[in-house]
XYZ file of C-alpha atoms in Angstrom:
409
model
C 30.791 11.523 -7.410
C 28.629 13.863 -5.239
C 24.961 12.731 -4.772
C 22.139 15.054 -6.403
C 20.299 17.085 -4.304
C 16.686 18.070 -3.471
C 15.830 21.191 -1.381
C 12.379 21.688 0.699
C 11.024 17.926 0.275
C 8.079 16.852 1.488
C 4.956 14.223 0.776
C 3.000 13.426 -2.404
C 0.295 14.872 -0.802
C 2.140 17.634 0.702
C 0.691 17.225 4.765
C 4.479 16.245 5.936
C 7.148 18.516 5.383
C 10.389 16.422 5.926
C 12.882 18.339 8.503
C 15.629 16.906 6.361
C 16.784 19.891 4.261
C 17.124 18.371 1.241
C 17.079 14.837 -0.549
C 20.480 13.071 -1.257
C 20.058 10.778 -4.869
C 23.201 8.591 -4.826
C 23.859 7.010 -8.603
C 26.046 4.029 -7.540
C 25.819 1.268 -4.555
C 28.955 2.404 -4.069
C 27.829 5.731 -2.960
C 25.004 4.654 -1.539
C 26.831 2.874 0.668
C 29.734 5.902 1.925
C 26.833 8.050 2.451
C 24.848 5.842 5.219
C 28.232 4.380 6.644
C 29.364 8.608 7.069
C 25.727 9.809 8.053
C 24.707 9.528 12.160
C 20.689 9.803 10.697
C 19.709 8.541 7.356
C 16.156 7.144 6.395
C 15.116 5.959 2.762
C 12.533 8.043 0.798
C 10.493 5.666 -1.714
C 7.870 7.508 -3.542
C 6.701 9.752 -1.140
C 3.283 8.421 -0.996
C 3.096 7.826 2.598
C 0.833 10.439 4.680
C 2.875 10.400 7.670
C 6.313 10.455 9.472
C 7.268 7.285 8.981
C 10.172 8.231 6.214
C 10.860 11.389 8.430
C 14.433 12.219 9.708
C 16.446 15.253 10.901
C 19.776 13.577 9.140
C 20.110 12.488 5.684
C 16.950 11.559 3.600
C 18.081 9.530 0.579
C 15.824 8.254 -2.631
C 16.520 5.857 -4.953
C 15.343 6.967 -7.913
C 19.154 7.976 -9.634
C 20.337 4.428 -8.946
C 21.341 1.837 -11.855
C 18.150 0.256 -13.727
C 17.499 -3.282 -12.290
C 15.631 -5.710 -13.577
C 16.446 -9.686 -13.991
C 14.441 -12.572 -14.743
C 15.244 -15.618 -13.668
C 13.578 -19.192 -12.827
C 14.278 -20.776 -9.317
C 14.415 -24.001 -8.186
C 11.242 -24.301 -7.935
C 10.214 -23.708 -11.245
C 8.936 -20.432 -10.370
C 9.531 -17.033 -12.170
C 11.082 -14.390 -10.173
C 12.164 -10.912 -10.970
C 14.744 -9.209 -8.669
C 13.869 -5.208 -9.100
C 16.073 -2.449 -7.941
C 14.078 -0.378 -4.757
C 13.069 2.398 -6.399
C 11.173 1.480 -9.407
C 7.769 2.200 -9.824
C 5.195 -0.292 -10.628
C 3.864 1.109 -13.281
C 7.719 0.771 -15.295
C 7.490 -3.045 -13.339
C 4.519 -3.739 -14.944
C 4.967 -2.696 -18.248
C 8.105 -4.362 -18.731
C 7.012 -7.830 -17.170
C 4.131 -7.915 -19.496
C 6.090 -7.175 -22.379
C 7.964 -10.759 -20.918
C 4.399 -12.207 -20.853
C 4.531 -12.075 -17.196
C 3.058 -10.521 -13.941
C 2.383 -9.863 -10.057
C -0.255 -11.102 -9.022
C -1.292 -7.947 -7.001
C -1.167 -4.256 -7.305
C -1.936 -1.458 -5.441
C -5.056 1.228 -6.575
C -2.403 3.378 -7.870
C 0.977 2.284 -9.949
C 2.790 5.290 -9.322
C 4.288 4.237 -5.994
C 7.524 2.946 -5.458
C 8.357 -1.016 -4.962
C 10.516 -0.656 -2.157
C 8.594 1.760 0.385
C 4.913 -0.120 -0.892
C 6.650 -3.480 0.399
C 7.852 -1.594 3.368
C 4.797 -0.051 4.895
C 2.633 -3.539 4.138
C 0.923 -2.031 1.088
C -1.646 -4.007 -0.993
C -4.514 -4.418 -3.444
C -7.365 -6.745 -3.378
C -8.955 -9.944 -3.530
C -9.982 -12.828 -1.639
C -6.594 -15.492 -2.465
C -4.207 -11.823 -3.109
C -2.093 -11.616 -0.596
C -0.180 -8.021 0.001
C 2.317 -6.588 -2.480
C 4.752 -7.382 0.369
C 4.005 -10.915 0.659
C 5.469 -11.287 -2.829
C 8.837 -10.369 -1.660
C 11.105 -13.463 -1.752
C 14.318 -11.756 -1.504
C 16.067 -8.695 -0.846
C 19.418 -6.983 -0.173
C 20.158 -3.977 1.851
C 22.621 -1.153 2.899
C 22.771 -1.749 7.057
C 24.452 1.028 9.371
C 28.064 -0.073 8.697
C 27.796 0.574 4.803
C 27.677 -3.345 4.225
C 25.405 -5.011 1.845
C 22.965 -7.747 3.360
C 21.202 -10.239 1.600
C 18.098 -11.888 2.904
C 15.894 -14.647 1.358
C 12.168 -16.061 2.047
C 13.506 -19.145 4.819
C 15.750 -17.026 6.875
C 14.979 -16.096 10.338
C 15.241 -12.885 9.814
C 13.281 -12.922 6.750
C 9.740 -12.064 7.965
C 10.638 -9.227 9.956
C 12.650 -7.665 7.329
C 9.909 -7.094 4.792
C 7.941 -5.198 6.147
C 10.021 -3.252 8.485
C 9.571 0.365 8.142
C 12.917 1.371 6.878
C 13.856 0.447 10.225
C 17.272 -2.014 9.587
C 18.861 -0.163 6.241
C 18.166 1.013 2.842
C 16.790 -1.766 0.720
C 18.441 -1.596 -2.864
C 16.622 -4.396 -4.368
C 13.878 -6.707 -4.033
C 12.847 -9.987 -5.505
C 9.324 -10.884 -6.502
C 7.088 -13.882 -7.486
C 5.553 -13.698 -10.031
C 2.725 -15.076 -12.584
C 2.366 -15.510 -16.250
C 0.505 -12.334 -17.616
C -3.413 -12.055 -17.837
C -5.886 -10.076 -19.037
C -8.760 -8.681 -16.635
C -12.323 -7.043 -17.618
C -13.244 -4.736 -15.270
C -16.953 -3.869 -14.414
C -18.490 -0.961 -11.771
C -21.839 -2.297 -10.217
C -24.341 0.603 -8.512
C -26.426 0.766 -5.735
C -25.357 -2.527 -3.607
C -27.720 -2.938 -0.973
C -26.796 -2.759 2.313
C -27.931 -6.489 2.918
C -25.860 -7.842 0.054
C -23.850 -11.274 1.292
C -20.329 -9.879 2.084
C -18.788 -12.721 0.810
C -20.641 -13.089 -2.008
C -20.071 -10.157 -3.110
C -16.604 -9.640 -2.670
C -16.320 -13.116 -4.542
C -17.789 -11.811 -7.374
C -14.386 -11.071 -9.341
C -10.250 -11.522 -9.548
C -10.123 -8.214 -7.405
C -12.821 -6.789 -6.151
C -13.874 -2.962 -4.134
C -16.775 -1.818 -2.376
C -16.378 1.960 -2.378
C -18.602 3.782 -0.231
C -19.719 7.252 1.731
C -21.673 5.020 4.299
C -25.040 6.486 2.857
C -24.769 4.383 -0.725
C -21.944 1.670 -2.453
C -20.481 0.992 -5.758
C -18.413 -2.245 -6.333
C -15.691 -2.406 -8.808
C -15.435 -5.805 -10.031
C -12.157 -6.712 -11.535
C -12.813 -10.318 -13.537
C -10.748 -12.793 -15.108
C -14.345 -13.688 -16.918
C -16.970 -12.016 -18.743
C -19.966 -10.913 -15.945
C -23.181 -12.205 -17.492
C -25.609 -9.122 -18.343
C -28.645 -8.984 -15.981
C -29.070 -8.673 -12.206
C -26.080 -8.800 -10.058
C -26.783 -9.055 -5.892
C -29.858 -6.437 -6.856
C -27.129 -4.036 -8.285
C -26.877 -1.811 -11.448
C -24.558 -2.004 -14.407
C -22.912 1.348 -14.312
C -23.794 3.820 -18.085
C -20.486 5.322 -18.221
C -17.246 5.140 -16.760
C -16.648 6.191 -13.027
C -14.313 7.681 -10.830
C -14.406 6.140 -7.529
C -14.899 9.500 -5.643
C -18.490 10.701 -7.014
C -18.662 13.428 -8.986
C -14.795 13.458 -10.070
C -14.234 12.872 -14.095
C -12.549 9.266 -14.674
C -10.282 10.292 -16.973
C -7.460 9.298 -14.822
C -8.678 5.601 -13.872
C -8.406 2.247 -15.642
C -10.427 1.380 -18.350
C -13.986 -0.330 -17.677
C -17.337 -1.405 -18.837
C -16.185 -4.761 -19.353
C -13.683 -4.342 -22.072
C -10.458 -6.551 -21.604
C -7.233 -5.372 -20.917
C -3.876 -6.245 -19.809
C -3.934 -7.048 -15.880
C -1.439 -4.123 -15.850
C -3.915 -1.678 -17.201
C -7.106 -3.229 -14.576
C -5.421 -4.173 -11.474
C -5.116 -0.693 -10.350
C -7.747 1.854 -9.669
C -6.035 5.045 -11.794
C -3.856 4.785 -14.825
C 0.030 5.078 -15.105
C 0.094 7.784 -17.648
C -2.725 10.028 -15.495
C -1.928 12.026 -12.743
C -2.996 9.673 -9.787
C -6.583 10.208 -7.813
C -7.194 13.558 -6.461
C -3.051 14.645 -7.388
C -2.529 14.745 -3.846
C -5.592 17.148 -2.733
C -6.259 14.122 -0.100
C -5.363 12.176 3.441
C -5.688 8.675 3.997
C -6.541 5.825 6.726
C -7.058 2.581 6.515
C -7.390 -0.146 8.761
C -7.303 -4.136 8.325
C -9.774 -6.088 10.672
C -10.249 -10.065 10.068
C -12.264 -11.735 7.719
C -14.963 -12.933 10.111
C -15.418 -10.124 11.688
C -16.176 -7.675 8.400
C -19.325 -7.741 8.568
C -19.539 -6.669 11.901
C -17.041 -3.578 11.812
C -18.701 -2.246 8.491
C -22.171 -2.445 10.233
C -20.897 0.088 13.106
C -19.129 2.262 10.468
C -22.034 2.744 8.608
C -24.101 3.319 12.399
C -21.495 6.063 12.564
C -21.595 7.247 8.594
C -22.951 10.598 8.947
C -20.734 11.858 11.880
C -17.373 10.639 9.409
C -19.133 11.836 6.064
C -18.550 15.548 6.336
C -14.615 14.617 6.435
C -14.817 11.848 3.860
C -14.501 11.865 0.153
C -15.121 8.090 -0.066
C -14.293 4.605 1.445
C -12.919 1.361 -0.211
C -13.532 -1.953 1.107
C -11.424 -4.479 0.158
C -10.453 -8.412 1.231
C -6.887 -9.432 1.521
C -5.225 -12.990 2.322
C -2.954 -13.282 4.982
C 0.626 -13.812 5.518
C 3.019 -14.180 7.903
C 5.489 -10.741 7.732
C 5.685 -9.945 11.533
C 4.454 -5.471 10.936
C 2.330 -6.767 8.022
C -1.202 -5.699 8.611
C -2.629 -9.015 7.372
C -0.244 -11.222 9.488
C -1.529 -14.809 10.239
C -5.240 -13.884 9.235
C -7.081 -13.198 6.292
C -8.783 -9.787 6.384
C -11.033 -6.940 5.024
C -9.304 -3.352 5.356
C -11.329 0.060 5.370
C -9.524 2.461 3.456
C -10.343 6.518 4.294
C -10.027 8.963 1.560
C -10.550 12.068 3.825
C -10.363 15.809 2.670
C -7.253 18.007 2.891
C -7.970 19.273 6.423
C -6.818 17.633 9.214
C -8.924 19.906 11.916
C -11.465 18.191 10.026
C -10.101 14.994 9.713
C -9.100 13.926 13.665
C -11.825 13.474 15.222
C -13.367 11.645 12.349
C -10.376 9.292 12.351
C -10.518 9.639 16.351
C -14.034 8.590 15.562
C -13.020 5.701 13.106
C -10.188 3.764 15.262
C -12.890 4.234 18.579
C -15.737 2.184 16.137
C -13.366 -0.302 15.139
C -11.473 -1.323 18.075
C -13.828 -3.980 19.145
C -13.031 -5.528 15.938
C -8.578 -5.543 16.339
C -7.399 -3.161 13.689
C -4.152 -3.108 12.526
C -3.356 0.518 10.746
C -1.565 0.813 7.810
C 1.409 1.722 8.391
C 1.788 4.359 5.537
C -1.431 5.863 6.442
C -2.880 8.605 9.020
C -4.093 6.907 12.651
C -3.808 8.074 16.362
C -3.791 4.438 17.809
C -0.799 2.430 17.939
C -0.660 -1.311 17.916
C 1.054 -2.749 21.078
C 4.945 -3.093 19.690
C 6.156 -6.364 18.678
C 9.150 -7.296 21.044
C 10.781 -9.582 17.961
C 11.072 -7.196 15.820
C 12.426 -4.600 18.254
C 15.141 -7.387 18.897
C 15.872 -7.449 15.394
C 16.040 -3.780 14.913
C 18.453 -3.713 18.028
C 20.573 -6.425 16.196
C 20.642 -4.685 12.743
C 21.025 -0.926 14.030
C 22.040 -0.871 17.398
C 22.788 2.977 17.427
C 19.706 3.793 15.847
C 21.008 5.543 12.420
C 17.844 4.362 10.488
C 15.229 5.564 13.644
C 13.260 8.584 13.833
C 10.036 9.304 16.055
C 7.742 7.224 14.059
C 9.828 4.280 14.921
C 9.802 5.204 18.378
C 6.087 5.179 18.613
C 5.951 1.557 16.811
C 8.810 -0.186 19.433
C 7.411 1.677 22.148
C 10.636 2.943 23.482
């Protein structure tokens, strides 16, 4: 069987053109696995969402999507629920179907259109004080190293926390295995006009999941509750009259259902709904950066000191809180943190030197980038993990120039 082709790809939101000339879709492991042994340059494309080079390669640029449906439940021996999920489903098809089992993850990301595989890869996450990342709920996973062969790799391995989030950087993952939760239902609430001397932690204890979104001038919170929120004054904000889109100004037709009316975590967790074209459809760049918890209040002082020099490249901010873990790349490793997400406009002349701007306000404070996101700073490179990539793909066949940059070689 020949694998399906793709000609001209390039990002969701269309700032990366791949120099790849088209996208190879094996249909069986089998193929999947001829293809990588045969190719001298292959990297894995998940859902495209990244905003730079990191999925970027001159060789053979492969996506998942064609591959056999996988999904299994089972229970393990620790009583837990897990599902093991082939690479390239989405979370929104996750989600539907563990709810229809009366089960769930306990985190998502804003949007559910994105890919399992690559949002584990590039350390994505959601929010809330005890979530940890969407990677962090990776127990196990198998992949397709330079050789052809198939690797498993389970949570207790040594290799285990380097191999989660890694980048693409040791094979193509083909499946992944999550914890997960019993299902729940979520009410989700959008507060106006926080003031800027509202208790951080209060405030981002206020629900399940919760998001400041901001232009550095005024805030909105999105409170996503497991509870009802009791009408009145909350922290000296105001209950929002409508629904809201978190960019101002944009209709909300494409975001998750508020005002308070319950719903399936599925249908609250993220920011924008699975049958809706996602945020601004790709009219968009990103940054974001992950600083720790004690120091949030801090770094979001001097961003708003610096507001209106990044506002005229902004279309909003999101705050959020995120637990730590210990995944070596994982922004959020060994500390708990608060991340500042960038939602700039679609013009990067624009856009540098307010992210130049950005990473030079923050670096007092340690920020780790995320690594599916627009920066110009790069964290010093962790020698483990360049051992391990060494170990797993000593001819580099899975590296490309953004891996360069992160090992520093």
């Amino acid at each position: 069987m020949t694998a399906g082709t793709t000609a001209g790809p390039t990002n969701w939101a269309g700032n990366v053109a791949f120099r790849a000339p088209e996208v190879r879709r094996p249909a069986t492991l089998d193929e999947l696995r001829r293809l990588v042994a045969g190719s001298p340059r292959v990297r894995a494309l998940g859902s495209g969402h990244s905003f730079n080079d990191v999925a970027d390669t001159p060789g053979e640029l492969v996506s998942l999507d064609r591959m056999p449906y996988t999904l299994e439940i089972h229970t393990g021996a620790d009583g837990a629920a897990r599902a093991r999920v082939g690479a390239g489903m989405t979370y929104a098809r996750l989600a539907a179907e563990l709810h229809a089992r009366g089960l769930a993850v306990a985190a998502m990301a804003s949007l559910p259109h994105i890919s399992v595989a690559g949002s584990v890869a590039t350390g994505t996450h959601g929010s809330g004080d005890a979530n940890r990342s969407l990677s962090a709920a990776v127990s196990g996973l198998e992949l397709v190293t330079a050789d052809g062969e198939l690797v498993s790799l389970e949570r207790g391995d040594d290799d285990f926390p380097g191999a989660v989030v890694a980048l693409g950087a040791l094979g193509v993952v083909t499946t992944l295995t999550l914890d997960l939760v019993p299902a729940f239902e979520l009410r989700q609430y959008v507060r106006e006009d926080l003031p800027r001397d509202a208790p951080f932690d209060e405030v981002m204890a206020g629900g399940y999941s919760v998001s400041q979104f901001t232009d550095w001038s005024s805030t909105r919170v999105w409170l996503k509750r497991l509870t009802e929120l009791p009408d009145g004054d909350w922290l000296g904000t105001r209950a929002a009259d409508g629904p809201r889109h978190p960019v101002p100004g944009m209709p909300p037709d494409s975001c998750t259902g508020q005002l308070g009316v319950p719903g399936p975590w599925h249908e609250r967790l993220p920011h924008f709904r699975a049958d809706a074209p996602p945020s601004n459809a790709g009219d968009e760049l990103q940054s974001e950066f992950a600083m720790p918890r004690e120091r949030a209040a801090e770094a979001l002082a001097a961003l708003y000191a610096a507001g209106d020099r990044v506002r005229p490249a902004l279309r909003i901010s999101e705050v959020r809180t995120v637990a730590a873990d210990d995944l070596w790349l994982s922004p959020f490793h060994g500390r708990d943190s608060v991340a500042v997400h960038f939602t700039w406009i679609k013009d990067w002349d624009a856009v540098l030197p307010a992210l130049r701007l950005v990473e030079e306000t923050l670096a007092p404070f340690d920020p780790r980038p995320h690594w599916g996101k627009l920066f110009t700073r790069w964290p010093e490179p962790s020698e483990r993990f360049g051992a391990l990539v060494r170990a797993y793909d000593p001819e580099g066949k899975f590296g490309n120039d953004f891996l360069r940059r992160v090992l520093g070689e």
